Amino acid sequence: MTTSPVNLLDLAPADARAALLVAFAEFGQPSYRADQVLRRLWVNPAPDFDAMTELPAALRVKLVERFILPRLTLAIRQSSTDGTEKFLFTLADGQSIETVAIPDGDRMTFCVSSQAGCALACAFCATGAMGFQRNLAVHEIAGQVRELALLDPPVKATNIVFMGMGEPMMNWKAVSPTLTILNSSDGFGIGARHITVSTVGVLPGIIALGERPEQFRLAISIHAPNDTLRQQLMPVNTKYPLAEVIAAAAAFDRRVTFEYVMLGGVNDRRAHATELASRARACKAFVNLIPLHPGGGLGFDPTARDSIHQFANWIRDEGVEVAIRRSRGLDISAACGQLRVEKIGRRRELTTT
Ligand code: SAH
């Protein structure tokens, strides 16, 4: 009987373990071997079966016939003067995706991609400008964390944010098992409170995340406090209007964060602050103000530093908790989608070549 090899990196740890146990029973091997291999997927990753030298050589050969551990190819590694690093990976079909590693004191936050490209076309976002290519598989999302752990010296995540390319809630099928891999003690063992899924407000995804028993965090890209403006910046608002997004955030059983990118003269006036604060109060959200990363969508100016502080104060005066996100990796175009854009061009250039 010939069956295609099983990709162990596409499976949640419990499922990978089950598949390994079946194989080891057939091989006439003790079951502790399954746990040895399991540890080498994520906990103490090995690049391939051959590197699992704790296993007998003959067994490694059998594993190669039965299972695969696909790698992502690291194409570009860029380091910022602030310590932020940006990685561009090439996938088996030639797609490119980005991962950003952001050190901050004891923390190392990875910003991971969940899709190649994005269908949502937010006006200020570089990924939005390139259009949607495809969903990533589990091994391509969790694989970003694995690949950095395989570097010499390894780069290990303490925190994960789904704020790279793509809309995670439009790829929940792969994101959900990936969350298990990130959080499980047989995976990366990262605490659920240190894992944040960021969404434009895809309602079924918010509900699905809320149904998970772990305390994963939810961030919602709000960016405008009313439908008229939000519609202009985020076409997805037609499908998921603000009132429904706020209601879903209120129903979510954990504290949510609003992300609000500051666009000069567009969404940064006093009236916007008042309106935003009332939206945040309605679902007890914490507001994170994001300085616009240059090089995203064209035609927007960042709000001046002082004006962002002013805006934060207006929100705070309304009794809502607010923080200003520090921009990191400015010199390496580390915002969503920017490295890929540099490498292969925006969509318009792509379709003409
Ligand atoms: N699709 C998800 C996650 C990916 S984007 C989402 O939209 O939430 C992660 C965050 O980066 C979002 O809040 C997005 O709006 C923001 N972002 C995109 N382009 C940006 C830019 N040029 N400057 C600052 N933030 C940006």
Coordinates of C-alpha atoms and ligand atoms in Angstrom, one line a residue:
M1 CA 0.0 0.0 0.0
T2 CA 1.4 3.4 -0.9
T3 CA 0.0 6.4 0.9
S4 CA 1.4 9.9 0.6
P5 CA 3.6 10.9 3.5
V6 CA 2.0 12.7 6.4
N7 CA 3.1 16.3 7.1
L8 CA 3.6 16.3 10.9
L9 CA 4.0 20.1 10.9
D10 CA 0.4 20.5 9.7
L11 CA -1.0 18.7 12.8
A12 CA -1.7 19.9 16.3
P13 CA 0.7 18.1 18.7
A14 CA -1.9 15.6 19.9
D15 CA -2.7 14.6 16.4
A16 CA 0.9 14.3 15.4
R17 CA 1.5 12.1 18.4
A18 CA -1.4 9.9 17.4
A19 CA 0.0 9.5 13.9
L20 CA 3.5 8.7 15.3
L21 CA 2.1 6.1 17.7
V22 CA 0.4 4.3 14.8
A23 CA 3.6 4.3 12.8
F24 CA 5.8 3.2 15.7
A25 CA 3.4 0.4 16.6
E26 CA 3.8 -0.8 13.0
F27 CA 7.6 -0.5 13.2
G28 CA 7.5 -2.6 16.3
Q29 CA 9.1 0.3 18.2
P30 CA 8.3 1.4 21.8
S31 CA 5.8 4.3 22.2
Y32 CA 8.3 6.6 23.9
R33 CA 9.9 7.0 20.5
A34 CA 6.7 8.9 19.5
D35 CA 7.3 11.5 22.2
Q36 CA 11.0 11.8 21.2
V37 CA 10.0 12.7 17.7
L38 CA 7.2 15.0 18.9
R39 CA 9.6 17.0 21.0
R40 CA 11.7 17.6 17.8
L41 CA 8.9 19.2 15.9
W42 CA 8.5 22.3 18.0
V43 CA 9.9 22.1 21.6
N44 CA 13.5 21.4 20.5
P45 CA 13.1 21.6 16.7
A46 CA 15.2 19.5 14.4
P47 CA 15.6 20.6 10.8
D48 CA 14.8 17.1 9.5
F49 CA 14.6 13.5 10.6
D50 CA 18.3 12.9 10.0
A51 CA 19.2 15.5 12.7
M52 CA 17.3 13.4 15.3
T53 CA 20.4 11.6 16.2
E54 CA 18.8 10.3 19.4
L55 CA 16.9 7.9 17.2
P56 CA 18.5 4.8 15.6
A57 CA 19.6 5.5 12.0
A58 CA 17.4 2.7 10.6
L59 CA 14.3 4.2 12.3
R60 CA 15.1 7.7 10.8
V61 CA 15.0 6.2 7.4
K62 CA 11.6 4.7 8.0
L63 CA 10.3 8.0 9.3
V64 CA 11.5 9.8 6.1
E65 CA 9.4 7.3 4.1
R66 CA 6.3 7.9 6.2
F67 CA 6.4 11.5 7.2
I68 CA 7.6 14.9 6.0
L69 CA 8.7 18.1 7.8
P70 CA 8.6 20.8 5.2
R71 CA 10.9 23.8 5.6
L72 CA 10.3 27.4 4.6
T73 CA 13.2 29.0 2.7
L74 CA 14.7 32.0 4.3
A75 CA 15.2 34.5 1.4
I76 CA 16.0 37.8 3.2
R77 CA 17.0 38.7 6.7
Q78 CA 17.1 42.4 7.6
S79 CA 18.1 43.9 10.9
S80 CA 17.0 47.3 12.2
T81 CA 19.2 49.6 14.3
D82 CA 16.6 49.1 17.0
G83 CA 17.1 45.3 17.1
T84 CA 13.9 44.5 15.2
E85 CA 14.5 41.8 12.5
K86 CA 12.5 41.1 9.5
F87 CA 12.5 37.8 7.6
L88 CA 11.1 37.0 4.2
F89 CA 10.4 33.4 3.6
T90 CA 9.7 31.7 0.2
L91 CA 7.2 28.9 0.3
A92 CA 7.1 25.7 -1.8
D93 CA 5.0 27.3 -4.5
G94 CA 7.1 30.4 -4.7
Q95 CA 4.9 32.6 -2.6
S96 CA 6.7 35.0 -0.2
I97 CA 5.6 35.8 3.4
E98 CA 7.1 38.0 6.1
T99 CA 7.8 37.5 9.8
V100 CA 9.1 40.2 12.1
A101 CA 10.9 39.6 15.4
I102 CA 10.7 42.5 17.8
P103 CA 12.9 42.4 21.0
D104 CA 11.7 44.4 23.9
G105 CA 13.5 43.8 27.2
D106 CA 12.9 40.2 28.2
R107 CA 10.3 39.8 25.5
M108 CA 10.7 38.7 21.9
T109 CA 7.5 39.3 20.0
F110 CA 7.0 37.6 16.6
C111 CA 4.7 39.2 14.2
V112 CA 3.5 36.3 12.0
S113 CA 1.7 36.1 8.6
S114 CA -1.5 34.0 8.2
Q115 CA -2.0 34.5 4.4
A116 CA 0.1 35.3 1.4
G117 CA -1.3 38.7 0.5
C118 CA -4.7 39.8 1.7
A119 CA -8.1 40.3 0.2
L120 CA -9.3 43.2 2.4
A121 CA -7.5 46.1 0.7
C122 CA -7.3 48.5 3.7
A123 CA -6.3 51.8 2.1
F124 CA -3.1 52.4 4.2
C125 CA -1.8 48.8 4.2
A126 CA 1.0 47.5 1.9
T127 CA -0.4 43.9 2.1
G128 CA -3.8 45.2 1.0
A129 CA -2.2 46.7 -2.1
M130 CA -0.9 43.4 -3.3
G131 CA -4.2 41.5 -3.3
F132 CA -4.9 38.0 -2.0
Q133 CA -2.7 35.1 -3.1
R134 CA -3.7 32.2 -0.9
N135 CA -4.2 31.0 2.7
L136 CA -1.2 29.6 4.5
A137 CA -1.2 26.1 5.8
V138 CA -0.6 25.3 9.5
H139 CA 3.0 24.4 8.9
E140 CA 3.6 27.7 7.1
I141 CA 2.3 29.8 10.0
A142 CA 3.7 27.8 12.9
G143 CA 6.7 27.1 10.6
Q144 CA 7.7 30.8 10.8
V145 CA 8.2 30.4 14.5
R146 CA 10.0 27.1 14.0
E147 CA 12.3 28.4 11.3
L148 CA 13.5 31.2 13.6
A149 CA 14.1 28.7 16.4
L150 CA 16.2 26.7 13.9
L151 CA 18.6 29.6 13.2
D152 CA 22.0 29.6 14.8
P153 CA 21.8 31.2 17.2
P154 CA 18.1 30.5 17.6
V155 CA 15.6 33.4 17.8
K156 CA 12.9 32.3 20.2
A157 CA 9.5 33.9 20.6
T158 CA 8.0 34.7 24.0
N159 CA 5.0 36.5 22.4
I160 CA 3.1 36.1 19.2
V161 CA 0.9 38.6 17.3
F162 CA -1.0 37.8 14.2
M163 CA -0.2 41.2 12.7
G164 CA 1.9 40.2 9.7
M165 CA 0.4 39.7 6.3
G166 CA -3.2 38.5 5.9
E167 CA -6.4 38.3 7.9
P168 CA -6.1 35.5 10.4
M169 CA -9.9 35.1 10.8
M170 CA -10.3 34.5 7.1
N171 CA -8.0 31.5 7.6
W172 CA -9.3 30.2 10.9
K173 CA -9.1 26.6 9.7
A174 CA -5.3 26.9 9.8
V175 CA -5.0 29.5 12.5
S176 CA -6.9 27.5 15.1
P177 CA -4.5 24.5 15.1
T178 CA -1.6 26.9 14.9
L179 CA -2.8 28.5 18.1
T180 CA -2.7 25.0 19.7
I181 CA 0.8 24.5 18.5
L182 CA 2.0 27.9 19.8
N183 CA 0.4 27.4 23.2
S184 CA 0.7 23.6 23.9
S185 CA 3.5 22.3 26.1
D186 CA 4.2 19.9 23.3
G187 CA 4.4 22.9 21.0
F188 CA 6.1 26.2 21.7
G189 CA 4.6 26.5 25.1
I190 CA 3.8 30.2 24.8
G191 CA 1.2 31.4 27.3
A192 CA -2.2 32.1 25.7
R193 CA -2.2 35.6 27.1
H194 CA 1.0 36.2 25.1
I195 CA -0.7 35.3 21.8
T196 CA -2.8 38.0 20.1
V197 CA -5.0 37.5 17.1
S198 CA -5.6 40.7 15.2
T199 CA -8.6 41.1 12.9
V200 CA -10.5 43.7 10.9
G201 CA -13.6 42.3 12.7
V202 CA -14.5 39.1 10.9
L203 CA -17.4 38.1 13.1
P204 CA -17.4 34.3 12.8
G205 CA -13.6 34.4 13.6
I206 CA -14.2 36.5 16.7
I207 CA -16.9 34.1 17.9
A208 CA -14.6 31.0 17.2
L209 CA -11.7 32.6 19.1
G210 CA -14.1 33.3 22.0
E211 CA -15.1 29.7 22.1
R212 CA -11.6 28.5 22.6
P213 CA -11.0 27.7 26.3
E214 CA -7.5 29.3 26.3
Q215 CA -7.1 33.0 27.1
F216 CA -5.9 34.0 23.7
R217 CA -6.0 37.8 23.1
L218 CA -8.1 39.6 20.5
A219 CA -7.2 42.8 18.8
I220 CA -9.6 44.5 16.5
S221 CA -8.4 46.9 13.8
I222 CA -10.9 49.7 14.2
H223 CA -9.1 52.7 12.5
A224 CA -12.3 54.8 12.2
P225 CA -15.0 55.5 14.8
N226 CA -17.9 55.6 12.3
D227 CA -19.1 53.7 9.4
T228 CA -18.8 56.5 6.8
L229 CA -15.1 56.9 7.4
R230 CA -14.4 53.2 8.1
Q231 CA -16.0 52.3 4.8
Q232 CA -13.5 54.5 3.0
L233 CA -10.5 53.1 4.8
M234 CA -11.6 49.5 5.1
P235 CA -13.9 48.1 2.4
V236 CA -14.6 45.1 4.7
N237 CA -16.8 47.4 6.8
T238 CA -19.6 46.8 4.3
K239 CA -19.7 43.2 5.3
Y240 CA -19.0 43.7 9.0
P241 CA -20.3 47.2 10.0
L242 CA -18.9 48.8 13.1
A243 CA -21.9 48.3 15.3
E244 CA -21.7 44.5 14.8
V245 CA -18.0 44.4 15.4
I246 CA -18.5 46.4 18.7
A247 CA -21.3 44.0 19.7
A248 CA -19.0 41.0 19.0
A249 CA -16.2 42.6 21.0
A250 CA -18.6 43.2 23.9
A251 CA -19.7 39.6 23.8
F252 CA -16.1 38.3 23.8
D253 CA -15.4 37.2 27.3
R254 CA -11.9 38.7 27.6
R255 CA -10.7 42.3 27.3
V256 CA -10.1 43.4 23.7
T257 CA -7.7 45.9 22.2
F258 CA -8.7 48.4 19.5
E259 CA -6.0 49.2 17.0
Y260 CA -6.2 52.6 15.6
V261 CA -3.7 53.8 13.0
M262 CA -3.3 57.5 13.1
L263 CA -3.8 59.1 9.7
G264 CA -3.1 62.8 9.5
G265 CA -6.2 64.9 8.8
V266 CA -8.3 61.8 8.2
N267 CA -9.2 60.1 11.6
D268 CA -7.2 62.2 14.1
R269 CA -9.6 65.1 15.1
R270 CA -11.1 65.7 18.5
A271 CA -14.5 64.5 17.3
H272 CA -13.0 61.2 16.2
A273 CA -11.4 60.8 19.7
T274 CA -14.8 61.4 21.4
E275 CA -16.6 59.0 19.1
L276 CA -13.8 56.4 19.4
A277 CA -13.9 56.6 23.2
S278 CA -17.6 55.9 23.2
R279 CA -17.1 52.9 20.9
A280 CA -14.4 51.6 23.3
R281 CA -16.6 52.1 26.4
A282 CA -19.4 50.1 24.7
C283 CA -17.2 47.0 24.8
K284 CA -14.7 48.0 27.5
A285 CA -11.8 48.0 25.0
F286 CA -8.3 49.2 25.5
V287 CA -7.2 51.6 22.7
N288 CA -3.8 51.2 21.0
L289 CA -2.9 54.2 18.8
I290 CA -0.5 53.2 16.0
P291 CA 1.7 55.7 14.3
L292 CA 1.3 55.2 10.5
H293 CA 4.3 53.2 9.2
P294 CA 5.5 55.0 6.1
G295 CA 5.4 53.0 2.9
G296 CA 2.0 51.4 3.3
G297 CA -0.8 52.5 1.2
L298 CA -0.2 55.6 -0.8
G299 CA -1.7 59.0 -0.1
F300 CA -1.7 59.1 3.7
D301 CA 0.4 61.2 6.0
P302 CA 1.3 60.2 9.6
T303 CA -0.3 62.3 12.4
A304 CA 2.4 64.4 14.1
R305 CA 3.9 63.0 17.3
D306 CA 2.4 65.7 19.5
S307 CA -1.0 65.4 17.9
I308 CA -1.0 61.6 18.7
H309 CA -0.3 62.4 22.3
Q310 CA -3.1 65.0 22.2
F311 CA -5.4 62.4 20.7
A312 CA -4.5 59.9 23.4
N313 CA -5.3 62.5 26.1
W314 CA -8.7 63.2 24.6
I315 CA -9.4 59.5 24.8
R316 CA -8.1 59.2 28.4
D317 CA -10.2 62.2 29.4
E318 CA -13.2 60.1 28.3
G319 CA -12.3 57.4 30.8
V320 CA -10.8 55.0 28.3
E321 CA -7.4 53.3 28.6
V322 CA -5.1 54.2 25.8
A323 CA -1.5 53.6 24.8
I324 CA 0.6 54.7 21.9
R325 CA 2.5 51.9 20.1
R326 CA 6.1 52.5 19.5
S327 CA 7.0 52.2 15.9
R328 CA 9.7 49.5 15.4
G329 CA 11.9 48.6 12.5
L330 CA 11.2 51.9 10.6
D331 CA 14.5 51.6 8.7
I332 CA 13.6 48.1 7.4
S333 CA 10.0 48.8 6.4
A334 CA 8.8 46.5 9.0
A335 CA 5.0 47.2 8.7
C336 CA 2.6 44.7 7.3
G337 CA 3.6 43.5 3.8
Q338 CA 6.3 46.0 3.1
L339 CA 9.3 43.7 2.6
R340 CA 7.5 41.6 0.1
V341 CA 6.4 44.8 -1.7
E342 CA 10.0 45.8 -1.9
K343 CA 11.1 42.5 -3.3
I344 CA 8.4 41.7 -5.8
G345 CA 6.5 44.9 -6.3
R346 CA 3.0 46.0 -5.8
R347 CA 0.1 44.3 -7.5
R348 CA 0.1 46.6 -10.5
E349 CA 3.7 45.9 -11.2
L350 CA 3.1 42.2 -10.6
T351 CA 0.4 41.9 -13.2
T352 CA 2.3 43.7 -15.9
T353 CA 5.4 41.5 -15.6
Ligands
SAH1 N1 -5.6 41.6 9.0 C1 -5.3 41.8 10.4 C2 -3.9 41.6 10.8 C3 -2.8 42.1 10.0 S1 -2.4 43.8 10.0 C4 -5.8 43.2 10.9 O1 -6.0 44.0 10.0 O2 -5.9 43.4 12.0 C5 -1.9 44.2 11.6 C6 -2.1 45.7 11.9 O3 -1.2 46.6 11.2 C7 -3.6 46.1 11.6 O4 -4.1 46.9 12.6 C8 -3.3 47.0 10.4 O5 -4.3 47.9 10.1 C9 -2.0 47.7 10.7 N2 -1.3 48.3 9.6 C10 -1.3 48.0 8.3 N3 -0.6 48.9 7.6 C11 0.0 49.7 8.4 C12 0.8 50.9 8.3 N4 1.3 51.3 7.1 N5 1.1 51.5 9.4 C13 0.7 51.1 10.6 N6 -0.1 50.1 10.8 C14 -0.5 49.4 9.7

